[in-house]
Coordinates of C-alpha atoms in Angstrom, one line a residue:
X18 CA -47.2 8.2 29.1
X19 CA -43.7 8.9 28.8
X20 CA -42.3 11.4 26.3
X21 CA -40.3 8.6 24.8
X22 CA -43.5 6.5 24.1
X23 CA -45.7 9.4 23.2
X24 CA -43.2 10.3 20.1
X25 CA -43.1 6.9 19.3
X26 CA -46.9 7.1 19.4
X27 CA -47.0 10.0 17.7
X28 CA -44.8 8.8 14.8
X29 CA -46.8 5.4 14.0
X30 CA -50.1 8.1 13.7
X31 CA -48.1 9.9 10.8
X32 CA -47.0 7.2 9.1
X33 CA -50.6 5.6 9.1
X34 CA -52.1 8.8 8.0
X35 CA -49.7 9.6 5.3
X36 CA -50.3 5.9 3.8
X37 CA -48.7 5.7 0.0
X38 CA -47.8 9.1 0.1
X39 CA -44.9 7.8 1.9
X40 CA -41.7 8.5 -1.1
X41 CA -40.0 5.2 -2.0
X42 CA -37.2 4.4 -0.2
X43 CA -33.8 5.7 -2.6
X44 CA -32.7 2.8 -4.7
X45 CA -29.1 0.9 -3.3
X46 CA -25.9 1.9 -5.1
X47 CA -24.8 -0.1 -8.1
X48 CA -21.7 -1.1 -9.0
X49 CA -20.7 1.6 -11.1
X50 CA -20.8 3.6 -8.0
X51 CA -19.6 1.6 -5.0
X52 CA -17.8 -1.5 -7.0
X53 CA -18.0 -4.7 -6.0
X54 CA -16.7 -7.4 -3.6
X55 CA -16.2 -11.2 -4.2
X56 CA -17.1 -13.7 -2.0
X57 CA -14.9 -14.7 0.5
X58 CA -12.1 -17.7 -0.5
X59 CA -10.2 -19.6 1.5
X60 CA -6.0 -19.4 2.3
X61 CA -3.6 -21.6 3.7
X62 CA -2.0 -18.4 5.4
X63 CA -2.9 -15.2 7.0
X64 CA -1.9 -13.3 4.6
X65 CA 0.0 -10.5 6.3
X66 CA 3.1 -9.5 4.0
X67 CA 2.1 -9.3 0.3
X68 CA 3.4 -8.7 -2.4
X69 CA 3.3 -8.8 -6.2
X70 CA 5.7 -10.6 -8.7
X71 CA 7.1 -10.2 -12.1
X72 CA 4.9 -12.8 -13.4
X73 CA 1.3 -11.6 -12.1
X74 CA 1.7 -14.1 -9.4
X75 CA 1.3 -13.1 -5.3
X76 CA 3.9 -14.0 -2.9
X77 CA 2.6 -14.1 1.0
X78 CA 3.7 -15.1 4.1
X79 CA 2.5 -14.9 7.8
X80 CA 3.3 -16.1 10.9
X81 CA 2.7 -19.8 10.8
X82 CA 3.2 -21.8 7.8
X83 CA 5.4 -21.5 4.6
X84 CA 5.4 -18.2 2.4
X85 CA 2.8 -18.7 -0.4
X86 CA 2.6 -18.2 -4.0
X87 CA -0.6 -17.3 -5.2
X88 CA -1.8 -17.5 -8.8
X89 CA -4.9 -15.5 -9.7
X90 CA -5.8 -17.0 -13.1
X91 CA -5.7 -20.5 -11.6
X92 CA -6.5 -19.8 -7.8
X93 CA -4.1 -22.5 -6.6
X94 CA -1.2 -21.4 -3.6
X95 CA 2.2 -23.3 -3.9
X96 CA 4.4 -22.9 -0.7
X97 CA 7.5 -22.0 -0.8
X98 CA 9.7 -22.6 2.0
X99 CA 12.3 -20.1 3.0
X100 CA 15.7 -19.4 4.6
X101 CA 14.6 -18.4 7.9
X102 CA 11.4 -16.9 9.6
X103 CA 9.7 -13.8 8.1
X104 CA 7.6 -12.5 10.0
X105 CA 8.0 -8.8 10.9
X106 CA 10.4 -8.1 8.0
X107 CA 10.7 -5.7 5.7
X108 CA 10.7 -5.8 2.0
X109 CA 11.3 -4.1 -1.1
X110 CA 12.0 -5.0 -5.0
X111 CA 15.4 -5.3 -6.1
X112 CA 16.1 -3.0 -9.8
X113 CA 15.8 -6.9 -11.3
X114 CA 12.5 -7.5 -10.1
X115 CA 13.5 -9.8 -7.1
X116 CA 12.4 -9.6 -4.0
X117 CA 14.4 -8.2 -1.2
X118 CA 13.4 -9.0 2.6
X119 CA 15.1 -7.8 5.5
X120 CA 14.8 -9.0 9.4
X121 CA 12.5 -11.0 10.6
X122 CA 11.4 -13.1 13.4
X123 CA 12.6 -14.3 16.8
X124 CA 9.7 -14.0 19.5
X125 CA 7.7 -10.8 19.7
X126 CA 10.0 -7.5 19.6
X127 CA 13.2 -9.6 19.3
X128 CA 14.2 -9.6 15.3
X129 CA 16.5 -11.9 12.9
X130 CA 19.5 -10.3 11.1
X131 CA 19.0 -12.0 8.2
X132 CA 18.8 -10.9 4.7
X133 CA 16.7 -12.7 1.8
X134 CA 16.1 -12.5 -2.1
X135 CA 13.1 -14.1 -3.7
X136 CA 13.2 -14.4 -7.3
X137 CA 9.9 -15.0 -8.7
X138 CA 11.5 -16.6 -12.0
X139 CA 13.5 -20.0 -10.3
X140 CA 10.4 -19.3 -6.8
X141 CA 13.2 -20.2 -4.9
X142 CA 14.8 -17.3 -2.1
X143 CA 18.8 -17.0 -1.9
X144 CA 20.2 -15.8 2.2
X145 CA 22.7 -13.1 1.4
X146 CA 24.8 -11.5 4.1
X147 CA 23.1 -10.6 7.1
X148 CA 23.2 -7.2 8.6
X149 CA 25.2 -5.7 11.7
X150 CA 22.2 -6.2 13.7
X151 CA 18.8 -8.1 14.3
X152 CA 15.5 -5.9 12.7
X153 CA 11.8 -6.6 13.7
X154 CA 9.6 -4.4 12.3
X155 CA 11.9 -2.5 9.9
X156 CA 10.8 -0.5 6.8
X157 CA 12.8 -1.4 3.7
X158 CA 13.2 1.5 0.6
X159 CA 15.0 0.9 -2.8
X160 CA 17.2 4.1 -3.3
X161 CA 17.8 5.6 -6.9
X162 CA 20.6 4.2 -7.4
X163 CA 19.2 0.3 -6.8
X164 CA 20.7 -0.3 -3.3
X165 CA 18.0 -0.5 -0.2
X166 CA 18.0 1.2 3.2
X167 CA 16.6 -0.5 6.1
X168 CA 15.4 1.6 8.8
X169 CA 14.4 1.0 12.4
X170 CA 13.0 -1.9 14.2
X171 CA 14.3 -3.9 17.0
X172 CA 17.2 -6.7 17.4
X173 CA 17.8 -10.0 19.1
X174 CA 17.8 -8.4 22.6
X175 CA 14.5 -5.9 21.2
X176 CA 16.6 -3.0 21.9
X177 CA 15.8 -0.2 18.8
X178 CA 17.9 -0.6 16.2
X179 CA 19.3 3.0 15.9
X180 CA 22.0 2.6 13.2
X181 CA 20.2 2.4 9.4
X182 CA 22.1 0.0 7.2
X183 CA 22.5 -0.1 3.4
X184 CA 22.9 -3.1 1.2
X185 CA 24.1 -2.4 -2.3
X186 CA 23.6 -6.2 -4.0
X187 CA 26.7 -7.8 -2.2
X188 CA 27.1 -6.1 1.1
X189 CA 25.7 -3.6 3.7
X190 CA 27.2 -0.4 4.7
X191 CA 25.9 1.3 8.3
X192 CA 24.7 5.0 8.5
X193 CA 26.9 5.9 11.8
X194 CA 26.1 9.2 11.5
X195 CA 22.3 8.9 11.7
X196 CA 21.8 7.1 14.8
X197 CA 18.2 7.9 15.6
X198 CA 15.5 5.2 17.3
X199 CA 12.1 5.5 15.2
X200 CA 8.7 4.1 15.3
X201 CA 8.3 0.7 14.1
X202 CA 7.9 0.6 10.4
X203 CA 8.1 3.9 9.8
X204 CA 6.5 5.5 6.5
X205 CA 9.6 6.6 4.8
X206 CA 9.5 7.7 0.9
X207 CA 12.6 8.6 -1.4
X208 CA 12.1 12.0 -2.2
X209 CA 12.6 14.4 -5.1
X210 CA 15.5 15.5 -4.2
X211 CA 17.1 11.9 -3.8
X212 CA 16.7 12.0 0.1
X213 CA 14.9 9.6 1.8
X214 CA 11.8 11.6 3.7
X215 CA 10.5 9.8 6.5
X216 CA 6.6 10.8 7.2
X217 CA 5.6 9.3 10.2
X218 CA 4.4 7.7 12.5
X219 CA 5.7 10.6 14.5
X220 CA 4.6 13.9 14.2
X221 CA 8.0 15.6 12.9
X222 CA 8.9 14.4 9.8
X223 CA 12.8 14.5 9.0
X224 CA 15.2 14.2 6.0
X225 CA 17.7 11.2 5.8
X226 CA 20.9 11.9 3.3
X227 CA 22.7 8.6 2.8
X228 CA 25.7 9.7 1.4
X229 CA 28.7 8.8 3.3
X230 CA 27.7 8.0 7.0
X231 CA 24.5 9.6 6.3
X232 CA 22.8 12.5 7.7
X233 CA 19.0 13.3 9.6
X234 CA 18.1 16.9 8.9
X235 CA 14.6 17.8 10.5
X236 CA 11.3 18.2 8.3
X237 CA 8.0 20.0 8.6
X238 CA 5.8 19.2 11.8
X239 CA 2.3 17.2 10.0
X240 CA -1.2 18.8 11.4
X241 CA -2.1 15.8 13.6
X242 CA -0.3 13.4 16.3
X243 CA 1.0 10.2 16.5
X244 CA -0.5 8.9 13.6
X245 CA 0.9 5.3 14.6
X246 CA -1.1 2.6 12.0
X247 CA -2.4 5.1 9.8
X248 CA -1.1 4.6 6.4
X249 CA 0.5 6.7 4.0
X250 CA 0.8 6.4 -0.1
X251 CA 2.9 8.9 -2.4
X252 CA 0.2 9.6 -5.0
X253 CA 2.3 11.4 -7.3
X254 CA 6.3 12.0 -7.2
X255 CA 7.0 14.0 -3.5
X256 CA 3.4 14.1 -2.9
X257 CA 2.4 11.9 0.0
X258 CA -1.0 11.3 1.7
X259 CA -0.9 10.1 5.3
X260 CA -4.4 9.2 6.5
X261 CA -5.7 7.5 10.1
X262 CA -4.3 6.1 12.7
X263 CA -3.8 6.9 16.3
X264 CA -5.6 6.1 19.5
X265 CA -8.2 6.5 19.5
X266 CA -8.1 6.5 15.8
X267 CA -8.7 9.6 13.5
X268 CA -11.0 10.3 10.1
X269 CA -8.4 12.8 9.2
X270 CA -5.5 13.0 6.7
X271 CA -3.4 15.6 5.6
X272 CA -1.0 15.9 2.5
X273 CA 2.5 17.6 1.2
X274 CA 4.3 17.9 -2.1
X275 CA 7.7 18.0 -1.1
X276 CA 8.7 19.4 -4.6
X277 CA 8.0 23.1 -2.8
X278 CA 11.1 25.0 -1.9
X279 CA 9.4 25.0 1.9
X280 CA 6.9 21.8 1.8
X281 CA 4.5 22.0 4.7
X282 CA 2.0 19.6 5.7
X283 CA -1.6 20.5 5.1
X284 CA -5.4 19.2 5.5
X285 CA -7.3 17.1 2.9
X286 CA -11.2 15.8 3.4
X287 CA -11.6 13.6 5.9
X288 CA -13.1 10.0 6.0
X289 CA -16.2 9.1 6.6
X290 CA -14.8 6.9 9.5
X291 CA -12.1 7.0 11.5
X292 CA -9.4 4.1 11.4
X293 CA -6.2 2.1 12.2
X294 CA -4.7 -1.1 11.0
X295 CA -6.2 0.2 7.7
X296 CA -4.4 -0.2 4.0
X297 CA -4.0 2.8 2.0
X298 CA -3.9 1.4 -2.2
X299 CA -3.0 3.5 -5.1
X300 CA -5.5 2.7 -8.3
X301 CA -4.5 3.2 -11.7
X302 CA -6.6 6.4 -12.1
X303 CA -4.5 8.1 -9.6
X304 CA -7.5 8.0 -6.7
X305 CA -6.5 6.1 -3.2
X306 CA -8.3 3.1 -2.2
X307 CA -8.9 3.0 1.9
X308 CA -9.7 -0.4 3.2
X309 CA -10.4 -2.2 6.8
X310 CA -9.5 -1.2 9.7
X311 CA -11.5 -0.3 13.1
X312 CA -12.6 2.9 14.7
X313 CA -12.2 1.4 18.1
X314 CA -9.9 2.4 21.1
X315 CA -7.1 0.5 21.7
X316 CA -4.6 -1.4 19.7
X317 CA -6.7 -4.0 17.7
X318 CA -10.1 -3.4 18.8
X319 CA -12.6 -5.2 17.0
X320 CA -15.6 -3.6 17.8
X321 CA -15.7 -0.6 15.8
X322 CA -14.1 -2.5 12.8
X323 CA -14.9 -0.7 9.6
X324 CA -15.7 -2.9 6.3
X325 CA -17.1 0.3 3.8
X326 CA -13.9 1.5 1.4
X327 CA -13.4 4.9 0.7
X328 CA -12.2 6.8 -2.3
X329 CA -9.7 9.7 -2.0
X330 CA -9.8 11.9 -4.9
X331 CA -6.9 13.8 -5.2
X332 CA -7.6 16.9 -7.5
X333 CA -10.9 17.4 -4.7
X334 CA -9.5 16.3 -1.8
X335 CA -13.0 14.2 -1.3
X336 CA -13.2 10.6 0.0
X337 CA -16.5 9.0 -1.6
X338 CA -18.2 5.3 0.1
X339 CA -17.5 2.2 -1.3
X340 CA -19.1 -1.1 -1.3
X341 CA -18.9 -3.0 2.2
X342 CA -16.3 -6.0 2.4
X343 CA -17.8 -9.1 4.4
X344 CA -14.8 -10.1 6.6
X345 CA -13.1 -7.9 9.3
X346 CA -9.5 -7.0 8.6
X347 CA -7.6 -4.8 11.1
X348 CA -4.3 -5.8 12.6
X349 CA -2.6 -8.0 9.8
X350 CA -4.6 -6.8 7.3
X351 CA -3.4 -6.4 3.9
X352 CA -4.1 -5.2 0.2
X353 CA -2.4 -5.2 -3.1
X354 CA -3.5 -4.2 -6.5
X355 CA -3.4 -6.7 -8.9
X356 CA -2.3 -6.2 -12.9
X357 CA -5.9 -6.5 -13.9
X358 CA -7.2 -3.4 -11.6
X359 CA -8.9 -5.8 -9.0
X360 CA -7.2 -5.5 -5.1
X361 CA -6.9 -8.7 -3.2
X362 CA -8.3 -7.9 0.8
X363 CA -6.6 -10.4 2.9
X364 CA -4.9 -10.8 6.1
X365 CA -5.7 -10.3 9.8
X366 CA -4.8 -12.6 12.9
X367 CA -1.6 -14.3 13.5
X368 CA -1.2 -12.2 16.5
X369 CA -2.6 -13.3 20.3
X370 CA -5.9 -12.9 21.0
X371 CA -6.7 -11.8 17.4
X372 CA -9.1 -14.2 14.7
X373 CA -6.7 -15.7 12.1
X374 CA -8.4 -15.0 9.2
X375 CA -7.4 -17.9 6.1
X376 CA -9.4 -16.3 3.7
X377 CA -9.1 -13.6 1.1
X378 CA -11.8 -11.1 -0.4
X379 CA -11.0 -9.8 -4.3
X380 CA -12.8 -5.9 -4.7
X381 CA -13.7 -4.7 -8.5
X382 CA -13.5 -0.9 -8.3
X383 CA -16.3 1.1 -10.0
X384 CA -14.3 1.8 -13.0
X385 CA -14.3 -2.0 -13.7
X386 CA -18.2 -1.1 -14.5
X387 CA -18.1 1.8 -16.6
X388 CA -17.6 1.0 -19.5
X389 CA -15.1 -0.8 -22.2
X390 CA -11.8 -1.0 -20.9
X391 CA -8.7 0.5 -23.0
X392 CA -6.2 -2.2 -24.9
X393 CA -2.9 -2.5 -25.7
X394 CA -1.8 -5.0 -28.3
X395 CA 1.3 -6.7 -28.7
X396 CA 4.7 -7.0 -26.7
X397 CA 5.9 -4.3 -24.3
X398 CA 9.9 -4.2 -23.3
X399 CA 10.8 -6.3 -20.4
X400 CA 13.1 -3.9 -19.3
X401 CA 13.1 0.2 -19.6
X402 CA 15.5 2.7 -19.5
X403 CA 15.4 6.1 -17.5
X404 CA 14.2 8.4 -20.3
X405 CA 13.0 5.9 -22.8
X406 CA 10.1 6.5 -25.6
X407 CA 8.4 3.7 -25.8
X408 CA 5.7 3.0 -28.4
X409 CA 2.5 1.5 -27.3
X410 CA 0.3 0.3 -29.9
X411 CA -3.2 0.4 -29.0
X412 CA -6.5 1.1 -30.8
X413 CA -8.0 3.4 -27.9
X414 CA -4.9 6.2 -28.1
X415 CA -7.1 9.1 -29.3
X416 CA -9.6 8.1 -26.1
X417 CA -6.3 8.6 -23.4
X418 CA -6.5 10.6 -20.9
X419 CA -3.8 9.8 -18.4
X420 CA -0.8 7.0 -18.4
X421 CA -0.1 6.1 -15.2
X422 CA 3.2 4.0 -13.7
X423 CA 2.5 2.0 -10.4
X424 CA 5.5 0.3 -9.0
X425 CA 4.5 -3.3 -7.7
X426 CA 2.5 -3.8 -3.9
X427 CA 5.1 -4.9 -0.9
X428 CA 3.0 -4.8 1.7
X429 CA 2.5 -4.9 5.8
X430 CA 1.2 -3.4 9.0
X431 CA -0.8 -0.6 7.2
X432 CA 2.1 0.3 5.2
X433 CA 2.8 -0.9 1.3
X434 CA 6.7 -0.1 1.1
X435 CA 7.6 0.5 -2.4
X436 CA 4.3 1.7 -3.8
X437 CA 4.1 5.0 -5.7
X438 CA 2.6 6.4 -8.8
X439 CA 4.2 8.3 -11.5
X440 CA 2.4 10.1 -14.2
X441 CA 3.9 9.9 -17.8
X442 CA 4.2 12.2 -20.4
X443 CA 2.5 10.8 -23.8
X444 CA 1.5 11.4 -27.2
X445 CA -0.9 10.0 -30.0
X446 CA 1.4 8.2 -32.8
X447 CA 0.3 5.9 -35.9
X448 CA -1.5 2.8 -34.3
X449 CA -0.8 3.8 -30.6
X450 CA 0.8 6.4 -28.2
X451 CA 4.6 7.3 -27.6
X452 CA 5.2 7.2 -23.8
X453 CA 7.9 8.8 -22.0
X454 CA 9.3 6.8 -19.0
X455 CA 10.8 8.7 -16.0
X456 CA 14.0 10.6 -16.6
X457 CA 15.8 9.8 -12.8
X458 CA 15.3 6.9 -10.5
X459 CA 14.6 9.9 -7.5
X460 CA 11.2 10.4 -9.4
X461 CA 10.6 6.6 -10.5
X462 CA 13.2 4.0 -8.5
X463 CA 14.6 1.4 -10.3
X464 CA 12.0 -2.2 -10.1
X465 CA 9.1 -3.6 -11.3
X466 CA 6.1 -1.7 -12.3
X467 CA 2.6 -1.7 -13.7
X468 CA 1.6 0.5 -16.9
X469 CA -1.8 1.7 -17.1
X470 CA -3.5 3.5 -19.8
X471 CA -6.3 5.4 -18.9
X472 CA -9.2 6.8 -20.7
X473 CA -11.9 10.0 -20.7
X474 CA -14.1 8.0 -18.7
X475 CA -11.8 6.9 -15.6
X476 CA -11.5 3.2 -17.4
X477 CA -8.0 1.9 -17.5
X478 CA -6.4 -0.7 -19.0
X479 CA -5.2 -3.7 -17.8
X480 CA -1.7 -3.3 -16.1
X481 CA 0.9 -4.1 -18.1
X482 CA 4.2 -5.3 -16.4
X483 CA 7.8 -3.6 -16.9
X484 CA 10.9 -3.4 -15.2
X485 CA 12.8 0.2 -15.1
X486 CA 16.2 0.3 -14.4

């Protein structure tokens, strides 16, 4: 008998010996520990550029087929044709709430010039101006002051677009002093100090100044590689998380808080599993959501594909297990949080030799579970100044733990491009709280966000929708 089959031998003896005594087996997870996932719905799209509107509403688009407007409370998609093919663009909100897309699609590598505004009030999109050159893959940032940078990608001829460009509502001015190729959609933040930081995917991160004909000065060197589709989320104002990516793909992640006078990059935990093509999602409580993705070699490799989400808390630095999606979402996968806490998981395909996936997946996070949420009653401001006290009324204030600010989802390829979270300062008040809304649009930049009241227990609110500018 072989040692193999004599353990295996040996094993089935203990096991009929012990009998009962056996301990049960530990009971599954609930869902105020892990969340849960909704069945899987269909979609007229793959879903791979998302993005939330001033009404609640989703806008998507994919390769093939018209952009999409998504309703949640009724389920139903609209199309909504546009100007010129989307694909591969880059996006960002405009300080009025519209939409603002740059680039887009030719063939593979060779990208559009064209510029387009959706406004989620008429759901029609406006061409504006085009830029000096084509952009396929760019990465699209709203400044402080309102206009938008584009960054990188690759033009009609898919040579790198080296030149950035900046549009500033009726025409774009070029960057010819920071000539610079970069990775495709690179993960670029504005930071505290009104600078635009870009993170990755490369390993040295670098300062751009706009002013004038703008300016790259070089940054801190992060702890890993080439962290090419991992994804990165600023979690508060300057402090950025960059998690996954490479090949083959990484558990790790590292953070910096680029309000030091020297920021450096540094370790956090590490995920459970390793991944690329995965979504990185801010949640109301200030923890980071990771979804999708595959711990496979190689570009887009299925097997491997990971469907638990992971938790990043950031005062521990820990990632916690989630509950387990049911479809696989790696290259083209997407996720957006929605005003009411849930995240839409969608996307995957449109790419050759890929599965186009025309379905979405809607995850309920564990603090949807736990217990009453907080309210607020009556009318917010549509629009709110830097520096504004605004009072909320609510019945939960003395319960408040935390008010948090999450400017709205635009996202794609493992990157959401105007997602951050601000903390605000607050105070109990006769019938609600008294909130303090960011003083400079270098901490908060100017567009659409969600306000989230958030009590003792991790619970928050529903999002409530305001524009600061």
């Amino acid at each position: 008998m072989s040692v193999t089959k004599a353990a295996q031998r040996g094993l089935l003896l203990l096991l009929c010996a012990c009998g009962d005594s056996l301990p049960p087996p530990p009971p599954p997870p609930t869902v105020e520990q892990v969340g849960r996932w909704s069945a899987v719905q269909p979609a007229p799209i793959v879903q791979l550029h998302l993005h939330l509107l001033l009404d609640g509403r989703v806008l998507s688009w994919g390769k093939v087929g018209d952009p999409q407007v998504w309703d949640p409370a009724t389920g139903i998609f609209t199309a909504v044709p546009s100007p010129s093919l989307l694909f591969c663009a880059g996006h960002d909100f405009l300080p009025d709430g519209r939409l603002f897309v740059a680039g887009g699609h030719i063939r593979d590598l060779h990208g559009l010039p064209n510029a387009n505004v959706f406004d989620p009030g008429t759901a029609t999109w406006q061409a504006v101006p085009p830029m000096a050159a084509g952009r396929w893959y760019p990465t699209t940032t709203t400044l402080p002051n309102g206009d938008v940078l584009v960054l990188a990608g690759t033009d009609s001829a898919a040579a790198d677009v080296t030149i950035p460009e900046v549009w500033d509502g009726t025409s774009w001015r070029q960057l010819t002093g920071a000539s610079l190729a970069l990775p495709y959609y690179p993960r670029s933040f504005v930071a505290p100090d009104g600078r635009v930081f870009y993170a990755g995917e490369g390993q040295l991160s670098l300062y751009l100044d706009v002013t004038g004909a703008g300016q790259w000065t070089g940054g801190p060197l992060r702890q890993f590689g080439n962290r090419d589709y991992g994804s990165a989320v600023m979690y508060e104002p300057g402090k950025i998380l960059y998690v996954g990516g490479g090949d083959p793909p990484t558990n790790t992640a590292e953070i910096i808080d680029l309000n030091q006078p020297n920021p450096t990059w540094r370790s956090t935990g590490s995920m459970k599993f390793a991944r690329r093509q995965m979504d990185a999602t801010l949640l109301p409580t200030g923890d980071v959501l990771v979804t999708g993705g595959t711990s496979g070699s190689g570009f887009n490799n299925p097997v491997g594909a990971v469907h638990i989400a992971e938790l990043w808390n950031p005062t521990t630095g820990r990632w916690t297990w989630m509950a387990a999606n049911r479809v696989t979402r790696i290259y083209h996968g997407t996720t957006l949080l929605l005003p009411d806490g849930r995240l839409l998981h969608t996307g995957s395909g449109d790419a050759e030799g890929t599965v186009d996936d025309l379905n979405f997946e809607l995850y309920s996070p564990p603090y949807l579970f736990q217990g009453p949420r907080p309210t607020m009653v009556g009318a917010l401001p549509g629009g709110v100044g830097y520096g504004d006290t605004v009072a909320v009324a609510t019945p939960d204030a003395a319960a408040i733990t935390k008010v948090t600010l999450i400017r709205f989802g635009s996202v794609t390829h493992a990157l959401d491009q105007s997602q951050r979270l601000v903390p605000l300062a607050f105070s109990q008040v006769t019938n609600g709280l008294s909130i303090v809304f960011p003083a400079t649009g270098t901490v908060a930049p100017p567009g659409p966000y969600l306000l989230f009241l958030v009590n003792a227990t991790g619970v928050p609110s529903e999002g409530r929708i305001v524009l600061l500018r």
